[in-house]
Backbone as numpy.savetxt, mean C-alpha at the origin, in Angstrom:
# Nx Ny Nz CAx CAy CAz Cx Cy Cz
36.82 33.38 44.45 35.59 34.09 44.14 34.77 33.30 43.13
33.45 33.43 43.24 32.54 32.76 42.31 32.36 33.60 41.05
32.25 32.88 39.95 32.00 33.55 38.68 30.53 33.39 38.36
29.90 34.47 38.06 28.49 34.44 37.71 28.39 34.56 36.20
27.67 33.61 35.63 27.50 33.59 34.18 26.12 34.12 33.86
26.08 35.14 33.05 24.80 35.71 32.65 24.43 35.14 31.29
23.22 34.60 31.21 22.71 34.08 29.94 21.65 35.04 29.46
21.84 35.51 28.25 20.91 36.48 27.72 20.12 35.82 26.59
18.81 36.06 26.56 17.95 35.53 25.50 18.38 36.13 24.17
18.17 35.42 23.08 18.59 35.94 21.77 17.83 37.21 21.38
16.70 37.45 22.00 15.96 38.68 21.74 15.39 39.17 23.06
15.24 40.43 23.18 14.70 40.93 24.45 13.23 40.59 24.59
12.80 40.35 25.82 11.41 39.98 26.06 10.52 41.21 26.16
11.08 42.31 25.94 10.31 43.55 25.96 10.43 44.20 24.60
9.68 45.20 24.39 9.80 45.94 23.15 8.91 45.40 22.07
9.44 45.35 20.83 8.65 44.99 19.66 8.11 43.56 19.71
8.92 42.61 20.15 8.48 41.22 20.16 7.30 41.05 21.10
7.40 41.64 22.26 6.31 41.52 23.23 5.06 42.23 22.72
5.26 43.36 22.08 4.13 44.15 21.59 3.40 43.46 20.44
4.16 42.84 19.54 3.54 42.27 18.34 3.39 40.74 18.38
3.72 40.08 19.47 3.61 38.63 19.52 2.19 38.13 19.28
1.13 38.78 19.80 -0.22 38.30 19.45 -0.51 38.41 17.96
-0.02 39.46 17.33 -0.23 39.66 15.89 0.52 38.60 15.10
1.76 38.33 15.51 2.55 37.30 14.82 1.91 35.92 14.98
1.42 35.64 16.16 0.75 34.37 16.40 -0.50 34.24 15.55
-1.29 35.30 15.46 -2.50 35.28 14.64 -2.14 35.09 13.16
-1.08 35.77 12.72 -0.65 35.64 11.33 -0.23 34.20 11.03
0.53 33.58 11.93 0.96 32.20 11.75 -0.23 31.26 11.69
-1.21 31.48 12.54 -2.41 30.64 12.54 -3.16 30.77 11.23
-3.37 31.99 10.75 -4.07 32.21 9.48 -3.30 31.58 8.34
-1.99 31.69 8.39 -1.16 31.11 7.33 -1.32 29.60 7.30
-1.29 28.96 8.47 -1.44 27.51 8.52 -2.83 27.06 8.09
-3.85 27.79 8.50 -5.21 27.44 8.10 -5.37 27.61 6.60
-4.72 28.61 6.06 -4.78 28.83 4.61 -4.14 27.72 3.82
-3.21 26.99 4.43 -2.53 25.89 3.76 -3.33 24.60 3.82
-4.34 24.55 4.64 -5.13 23.33 4.80 -5.87 23.02 3.51
-5.75 21.78 3.07 -6.48 21.31 1.90 -7.15 20.00 2.26
-8.45 19.94 2.11 -9.11 18.67 2.45 -8.69 17.58 1.47
-8.65 16.35 1.96 -8.28 15.24 1.09 -9.40 14.99 0.10
-9.00 14.49 -1.04 -9.97 14.21 -2.08 -10.86 13.06 -1.64
-12.16 13.18 -1.88 -13.09 12.14 -1.50 -12.88 10.88 -2.31
-12.75 11.04 -3.59 -12.54 9.90 -4.47 -11.30 10.16 -5.31
-10.55 9.13 -5.57 -9.35 9.27 -6.37 -9.77 9.55 -7.80
-9.20 10.57 -8.40 -9.58 10.86 -9.77 -9.35 9.68 -10.70
-10.24 9.53 -11.61 -10.18 8.43 -12.57 -8.86 8.45 -13.34
-8.34 9.62 -13.60 -7.11 9.75 -14.36 -5.94 9.08 -13.63
-5.91 9.20 -12.33 -4.83 8.60 -11.54 -4.85 7.09 -11.67
-6.01 6.51 -11.52 -6.12 5.04 -11.62 -5.74 4.58 -13.02
-6.23 5.27 -14.03 -5.90 4.89 -15.42 -4.41 5.02 -15.69
-3.79 6.05 -15.16 -2.35 6.24 -15.35 -1.58 5.10 -14.68
-1.96 4.74 -13.46 -1.28 3.65 -12.77 -1.47 2.33 -13.49
-2.64 2.12 -14.05 -2.88 0.89 -14.82 -1.96 0.83 -16.02
-1.79 1.97 -16.70 -0.86 2.02 -17.85 0.58 1.77 -17.40
0.93 2.27 -16.21 2.29 2.09 -15.71 2.60 0.64 -15.35
1.58 -0.18 -15.20 1.81 -1.61 -14.96 2.46 -2.28 -16.18
2.40 -1.60 -17.32 2.99 -2.15 -18.55 4.34 -1.52 -18.87
4.84 -0.66 -18.00 6.11 0.04 -18.23 7.26 -0.96 -18.31
8.33 -0.58 -18.97 9.48 -1.48 -19.09 10.29 -1.55 -17.81
10.22 -0.51 -16.98 10.99 -0.48 -15.75 10.29 -1.30 -14.67
11.03 -2.21 -14.07 10.48 -3.11 -13.05 10.00 -2.32 -11.83
10.78 -1.37 -11.39 10.42 -0.59 -10.20 9.14 0.20 -10.44
8.99 0.72 -11.65 7.76 1.46 -11.99 6.56 0.54 -11.95
6.69 -0.66 -12.51 5.57 -1.61 -12.51 5.21 -2.02 -11.08
6.22 -2.32 -10.26 5.96 -2.71 -8.87 5.31 -1.57 -8.09
5.81 -0.37 -8.26 5.27 0.79 -7.55 3.84 1.06 -7.98
3.55 0.92 -9.26 2.19 1.12 -9.76 1.25 0.09 -9.15
1.69 -1.16 -9.06 0.86 -2.20 -8.46 0.60 -1.90 -6.99
1.63 -1.46 -6.27 1.46 -1.12 -4.86 0.49 0.05 -4.69
0.63 1.06 -5.54 -0.24 2.24 -5.45 -1.69 1.88 -5.74
-1.90 1.02 -6.71 -3.28 0.60 -7.02 -3.89 -0.14 -5.83
-3.09 -0.90 -5.12 -3.59 -1.57 -3.92 -3.95 -0.57 -2.83
-3.13 0.45 -2.67 -3.41 1.46 -1.65 -4.67 2.25 -1.98
-4.89 2.48 -3.26 -6.11 3.18 -3.68 -7.31 2.27 -3.50
-7.16 0.99 -3.87 -8.22 0.01 -3.67 -9.39 0.13 -4.64
-9.16 0.70 -5.80 -10.22 0.85 -6.80 -10.45 -0.49 -7.50
-11.68 -0.94 -7.52 -12.01 -2.25 -8.11 -11.74 -2.28 -9.61
-11.68 -1.13 -10.24 -11.40 -1.05 -11.67 -10.00 -1.59 -12.00
-9.11 -1.61 -11.03 -7.73 -2.05 -11.24 -7.59 -3.57 -11.23
-8.61 -4.30 -10.85 -8.50 -5.76 -10.71 -8.03 -6.45 -11.99
-8.62 -6.18 -13.17 -8.14 -6.87 -14.38 -6.65 -6.60 -14.66
-6.22 -5.37 -14.46 -4.81 -5.04 -14.70 -3.90 -5.72 -13.69
-4.34 -5.78 -12.44 -3.54 -6.47 -11.42 -3.49 -7.97 -11.68
-4.56 -8.53 -12.22 -4.55 -9.95 -12.58 -3.52 -10.21 -13.68
-3.44 -9.30 -14.65 -2.42 -9.44 -15.70 -1.02 -9.33 -15.09
-0.87 -8.46 -14.08 0.44 -8.28 -13.44 0.87 -9.52 -12.67
-0.06 -10.40 -12.34 0.31 -11.66 -11.68 1.14 -12.55 -12.60
1.12 -12.27 -13.90 1.90 -13.05 -14.87 3.23 -12.37 -15.20
3.56 -11.30 -14.52 4.79 -10.56 -14.81 6.01 -11.46 -14.62
7.02 -11.20 -15.42 8.24 -12.02 -15.34 9.05 -11.73 -14.08
8.79 -10.59 -13.45 9.53 -10.20 -12.25 8.71 -10.53 -11.00
9.34 -11.21 -10.07 8.62 -11.66 -8.87 8.14 -10.50 -8.01
8.88 -9.40 -7.97 8.47 -8.25 -7.14 7.16 -7.67 -7.62
6.94 -7.68 -8.92 5.68 -7.18 -9.48 4.55 -8.14 -9.17
4.80 -9.44 -9.30 3.78 -10.44 -8.97 3.39 -10.35 -7.51
4.39 -10.17 -6.65 4.14 -10.06 -5.21 3.29 -8.83 -4.89
3.65 -7.68 -5.47 2.89 -6.44 -5.22 1.47 -6.56 -5.75
1.31 -7.19 -6.90 -0.03 -7.36 -7.47 -0.88 -8.28 -6.59
-0.27 -9.33 -6.05 -1.01 -10.25 -5.18 -1.49 -9.53 -3.92
-0.61 -8.75 -3.29 -1.01 -7.98 -2.11 -2.12 -6.99 -2.47
-1.95 -6.32 -3.60 -2.89 -5.27 -3.98 -4.28 -5.80 -4.30
-4.36 -6.98 -4.84 -5.68 -7.53 -5.16 -6.55 -7.67 -3.92
-5.93 -7.98 -2.80 -6.72 -8.14 -1.58 -7.25 -6.80 -1.06
-6.73 -5.70 -1.57 -7.17 -4.38 -1.13 -8.25 -3.79 -2.03
-8.64 -4.51 -3.05 -9.58 -3.97 -4.05 -11.03 -4.39 -3.81
-11.36 -4.74 -2.61 -12.74 -5.10 -2.31 -13.03 -6.55 -2.59
-14.31 -6.86 -2.69 -14.74 -8.24 -2.92 -14.27 -8.71 -4.29
-13.69 -9.90 -4.31 -13.19 -10.47 -5.56 -14.00 -11.70 -5.92
-14.11 -11.95 -7.21 -14.88 -13.11 -7.64 -14.05 -14.40 -7.50
-14.71 -15.51 -7.75 -14.06 -16.81 -7.58 -12.87 -16.98 -8.51
-12.97 -16.50 -9.75 -11.87 -16.66 -10.70 -10.61 -15.93 -10.23
-10.80 -14.76 -9.64 -9.66 -14.01 -9.12 -9.05 -14.75 -7.93
-9.89 -15.29 -7.07 -9.40 -16.07 -5.95 -8.65 -17.30 -6.40
-9.14 -17.95 -7.45 -8.46 -19.13 -7.98 -7.10 -18.75 -8.55
-7.05 -17.57 -9.19 -5.77 -17.10 -9.75 -4.77 -16.84 -8.62
-5.25 -16.23 -7.54 -4.38 -16.02 -6.38 -3.94 -17.35 -5.77
-4.86 -18.30 -5.70 -4.53 -19.62 -5.16 -3.46 -20.29 -6.01
-3.50 -20.05 -7.31 -2.47 -20.61 -8.19 -1.07 -20.09 -7.87
-1.00 -18.88 -7.32 0.30 -18.32 -6.95 0.92 -19.01 -5.74
0.14 -19.84 -5.06 0.72 -20.60 -3.96 1.78 -21.58 -4.46
1.80 -21.82 -5.76 2.79 -22.71 -6.37 3.91 -21.94 -7.06
3.94 -20.63 -6.93 4.97 -19.81 -7.57 6.35 -20.25 -7.08
7.36 -20.21 -7.95 8.70 -20.64 -7.52 9.37 -19.70 -6.51
8.86 -18.48 -6.38 9.47 -17.50 -5.48 8.70 -17.48 -4.16
9.37 -17.74 -3.04 8.68 -17.79 -1.74 7.93 -16.50 -1.38
8.49 -15.33 -1.71 7.82 -14.07 -1.36 6.48 -13.94 -2.08
6.40 -14.44 -3.29 5.14 -14.39 -4.05 4.13 -15.35 -3.42
4.59 -16.52 -3.01 3.69 -17.48 -2.36 3.15 -16.92 -1.05
4.00 -16.24 -0.28 3.55 -15.64 0.98 2.54 -14.54 0.72
2.79 -13.71 -0.30 1.85 -12.64 -0.65 0.51 -13.22 -1.06
0.54 -14.29 -1.84 -0.70 -14.93 -2.26 -1.45 -15.50 -1.06
-0.73 -16.13 -0.15 -1.37 -16.71 1.04 -2.00 -15.62 1.90
-1.30 -14.53 2.09 -1.85 -13.44 2.90 -3.05 -12.80 2.23
-3.00 -12.67 0.92 -4.14 -12.10 0.20 -5.34 -13.02 0.25
-5.10 -14.31 0.10 -6.19 -15.28 0.19 -6.82 -15.26 1.58
-6.00 -15.11 2.59 -6.51 -15.10 3.96 -7.41 -13.90 4.21
-7.20 -12.82 3.47 -8.02 -11.62 3.68 -9.31 -11.63 2.86
-9.45 -12.60 1.97 -10.65 -12.66 1.13 -11.82 -13.25 1.91
-12.98 -12.71 1.66 -14.18 -13.22 2.30 -14.66 -14.51 1.64
-14.21 -14.76 0.42 -14.68 -15.92 -0.35 -13.76 -17.13 -0.22
-12.92 -17.15 0.80 -11.98 -18.26 0.92 -12.70 -19.59 1.10
-13.85 -19.59 1.73 -14.60 -20.82 1.90 -14.99 -21.44 0.57
-15.28 -20.60 -0.41 -15.63 -21.09 -1.75 -14.40 -21.68 -2.42
-13.23 -21.15 -2.10 -11.99 -21.61 -2.73 -11.37 -22.81 -2.02
-12.02 -23.28 -0.97 -11.46 -24.38 -0.20 -11.01 -25.56 -1.06
-11.82 -26.05 -2.01 -11.35 -27.20 -2.81 -10.07 -26.91 -3.59
-9.94 -25.69 -4.11 -8.74 -25.34 -4.87 -7.52 -25.27 -3.95
-7.66 -24.56 -2.84 -6.55 -24.34 -1.93 -6.17 -25.64 -1.21
-7.14 -26.41 -0.80 -6.87 -27.64 -0.07 -6.10 -28.64 -0.94
-6.27 -28.57 -2.24 -5.54 -29.47 -3.13 -4.03 -29.28 -3.05
-3.59 -28.11 -2.63 -2.16 -27.83 -2.52 -1.56 -28.34 -1.22
-2.38 -28.85 -0.32 -1.86 -29.39 0.94 -1.05 -30.66 0.73
-1.22 -31.31 -0.42 -0.48 -32.53 -0.72 0.82 -32.27 -1.46
1.17 -31.01 -1.68 2.36 -30.68 -2.44 3.61 -31.18 -1.72
4.63 -31.53 -2.50 5.88 -32.04 -1.94 6.68 -30.96 -1.21
6.50 -29.72 -1.59 7.26 -28.61 -1.00 6.63 -28.20 0.33
7.35 -28.31 1.43 6.77 -27.94 2.73 6.45 -26.45 2.82
7.19 -25.63 2.08 6.92 -24.19 2.09 5.55 -23.89 1.48
5.21 -24.60 0.43 3.89 -24.42 -0.20 2.80 -24.86 0.77
2.99 -26.01 1.42 2.00 -26.47 2.40 1.84 -25.47 3.54
2.96 -24.90 3.98 2.92 -23.89 5.05 2.11 -22.67 4.62
2.30 -22.23 3.39 1.58 -21.06 2.89 0.09 -21.35 2.70
-0.25 -22.56 2.33 -1.65 -22.93 2.22 -2.29 -22.89 3.60
-1.60 -23.44 4.58 -2.13 -23.39 5.95 -2.25 -21.96 6.44
-1.29 -21.12 6.08 -1.34 -19.70 6.44 -2.58 -19.04 5.83
-2.88 -19.40 4.59 -4.05 -18.82 3.92 -5.35 -19.27 4.59
-5.35 -20.53 5.03 -6.57 -21.05 5.65 -6.70 -20.55 7.07
């Protein structure tokens, strides 16, 4: 003989659930709409200032994270602080600052030259970050004499990063 297996829904499809399902659906919709918050148009000044202060923190991870966040925000006010972070003793902070500078809008020649100087950094990840940031700058043509001078470097990795930037 065959065995018939009956599967029963966890709740009946009739009764209260069926009667109130439109009300429950409407309530859920209103609840979700009530949770909607538009994104801020401009990042509050306090956030940028706090992140700039965190670039001076003693914790390496905090400094690196602050540099990354400033790049994601892209506020031009952060450029001087990120330039100072390029001198950090920790390579992860220098790398994050180099990436972030390219996200802060148009940069002047001095900033580009400082980034070009990182092509000689002893840490390959910092050199790659500098090359990628230089490649994203609109003023790379102005920096050609500075960057091209590194094509004669003895280190093939440095030459590779200069070519990557160009």
